[in-house]
PDB file of C-alpha atoms in Angstrom:
ATOM      1  CA  MET A   1     119.299 102.827 102.941  1.00  0.00           C
ATOM      2  CA  ALA A   2     117.081 104.177 100.140  1.00  0.00           C
ATOM      3  CA  TYR A   3     115.430 101.030  98.942  1.00  0.00           C
ATOM      4  CA  ARG A   4     112.102  99.323  98.648  1.00  0.00           C
ATOM      5  CA  TRP A   5     111.043  97.443 101.707  1.00  0.00           C
ATOM      6  CA  LYS A   6     110.458  93.823 100.685  1.00  0.00           C
ATOM      7  CA  LYS A   7     109.716  92.269 104.059  1.00  0.00           C
ATOM      8  CA  ASN A   8     108.758  93.345 107.543  1.00  0.00           C
ATOM      9  CA  VAL A   9     112.314  92.948 108.817  1.00  0.00           C
ATOM     10  CA  ASP A  10     113.401  95.688 106.371  1.00  0.00           C
ATOM     11  CA  VAL A  11     110.852  97.982 107.983  1.00  0.00           C
ATOM     12  CA  ASP A  12     111.881  96.877 111.475  1.00  0.00           C
ATOM     13  CA  GLU A  13     115.484  97.848 110.727  1.00  0.00           C
ATOM     14  CA  ALA A  14     114.373 101.267 109.481  1.00  0.00           C
ATOM     15  CA  VAL A  15     112.307 101.807 112.631  1.00  0.00           C
ATOM     16  CA  VAL A  16     115.291 100.953 114.842  1.00  0.00           C
ATOM     17  CA  VAL A  17     117.497 103.435 112.971  1.00  0.00           C
ATOM     18  CA  LEU A  18     114.747 106.036 113.336  1.00  0.00           C
ATOM     19  CA  MET A  19     114.388 105.368 117.072  1.00  0.00           C
ATOM     20  CA  ASN A  20     118.164 105.615 117.536  1.00  0.00           C
ATOM     21  CA  SER A  21     118.237 108.919 115.666  1.00  0.00           C
ATOM     22  CA  LEU A  22     115.525 110.332 117.913  1.00  0.00           C
ATOM     23  CA  ASP A  23     117.331 109.083 121.024  1.00  0.00           C
ATOM     24  CA  ASP A  24     120.721 110.445 119.950  1.00  0.00           C
ATOM     25  CA  GLU A  25     119.741 113.708 118.292  1.00  0.00           C
ATOM     26  CA  GLY A  26     116.239 114.427 119.559  1.00  0.00           C
ATOM     27  CA  ALA A  27     115.140 114.774 115.937  1.00  0.00           C
ATOM     28  CA  VAL A  28     115.291 112.993 112.607  1.00  0.00           C
ATOM     29  CA  ALA A  29     118.330 113.960 110.549  1.00  0.00           C
ATOM     30  CA  GLY A  30     117.580 115.359 107.101  1.00  0.00           C
ATOM     31  CA  TRP A  31     119.330 112.528 105.267  1.00  0.00           C
ATOM     32  CA  LEU A  32     117.356 109.952 107.247  1.00  0.00           C
ATOM     33  CA  LYS A  33     114.046 111.708 106.649  1.00  0.00           C
ATOM     34  CA  ARG A  34     114.701 111.834 102.895  1.00  0.00           C
ATOM     35  CA  THR A  35     115.843 108.216 102.785  1.00  0.00           C
ATOM     36  CA  LEU A  36     112.865 106.878 104.709  1.00  0.00           C
ATOM     37  CA  GLN A  37     110.395 109.016 102.761  1.00  0.00           C
ATOM     38  CA  GLN A  38     111.789 107.558  99.533  1.00  0.00           C
ATOM     39  CA  SER A  39     111.343 104.052 100.948  1.00  0.00           C
ATOM     40  CA  ILE A  40     107.762 104.983 101.888  1.00  0.00           C
ATOM     41  CA  ASN A  41     107.124 106.258  98.362  1.00  0.00           C
ATOM     42  CA  ASP A  42     108.703 103.246  96.630  1.00  0.00           C
ATOM     43  CA  SER A  43     107.505 100.338  98.766  1.00  0.00           C
ATOM     44  CA  GLU A  44     104.369  98.228  98.562  1.00  0.00           C
ATOM     45  CA  PRO A  45     101.401  99.537 100.585  1.00  0.00           C
ATOM     46  CA  GLU A  46     101.496  96.655 103.092  1.00  0.00           C
ATOM     47  CA  TYR A  47     105.007  97.677 104.188  1.00  0.00           C
ATOM     48  CA  VAL A  48     104.110 101.356 104.303  1.00  0.00           C
ATOM     49  CA  ARG A  49     101.152 100.569 106.575  1.00  0.00           C
ATOM     50  CA  TYR A  50     103.399  98.400 108.726  1.00  0.00           C
ATOM     51  CA  PHE A  51     106.006 101.196 108.953  1.00  0.00           C
ATOM     52  CA  PHE A  52     103.439 103.730 110.157  1.00  0.00           C
ATOM     53  CA  ALA A  53     101.918 101.245 112.616  1.00  0.00           C
ATOM     54  CA  GLU A  54     105.359 100.547 114.062  1.00  0.00           C
ATOM     55  CA  ILE A  55     106.429 104.182 114.392  1.00  0.00           C
ATOM     56  CA  LYS A  56     103.091 105.003 116.033  1.00  0.00           C
ATOM     57  CA  LYS A  57     103.973 102.372 118.664  1.00  0.00           C
ATOM     58  CA  HIS A  58     107.714 102.934 119.037  1.00  0.00           C
ATOM     59  CA  ALA A  59     108.497 106.466 117.831  1.00  0.00           C
ATOM     60  CA  PRO A  60     105.324 108.554 117.704  1.00  0.00           C
ATOM     61  CA  ALA A  61     107.314 111.802 117.809  1.00  0.00           C
ATOM     62  CA  SER A  62     108.628 110.966 114.341  1.00  0.00           C
ATOM     63  CA  LEU A  63     105.190 110.978 112.671  1.00  0.00           C
ATOM     64  CA  LYS A  64     105.447 114.690 111.919  1.00  0.00           C
ATOM     65  CA  TYR A  65     108.462 114.068 109.670  1.00  0.00           C
ATOM     66  CA  PHE A  66     106.798 111.739 107.152  1.00  0.00           C
ATOM     67  CA  GLU A  67     104.023 111.883 104.592  1.00  0.00           C
ATOM     68  CA  ASP A  68     101.788 108.829 104.553  1.00  0.00           C
ATOM     69  CA  PRO A  69     100.515 108.175 101.006  1.00  0.00           C
ATOM     70  CA  MET A  70      98.010 105.705 102.489  1.00  0.00           C
ATOM     71  CA  ALA A  71      96.366 108.480 104.536  1.00  0.00           C
ATOM     72  CA  SER A  72      94.855 109.982 101.398  1.00  0.00           C
ATOM     73  CA  GLY A  73      93.178 106.667 100.649  1.00  0.00           C
ATOM     74  CA  SER A  74      95.244 105.928  97.536  1.00  0.00           C
ATOM     75  CA  ASP A  75      96.227 102.281  97.756  1.00  0.00           C
TER      76      ASP A  75
END
């Protein structure tokens, strides 16, 4: 799943996988954390912002697993 998000549906799919991981395991698996962080690092800022907005709504417990490059103000 390590790829650049190119549309919101790509992000939506990642959020669903993340939510399922939290439901099944109670945590984010290492491989999933690395994969999603790479997508965060490689994708356009609009999709990164969308990803963080969606996980804040649907999987807030997962926020601690990811670094938001937008939080530092670098766009």
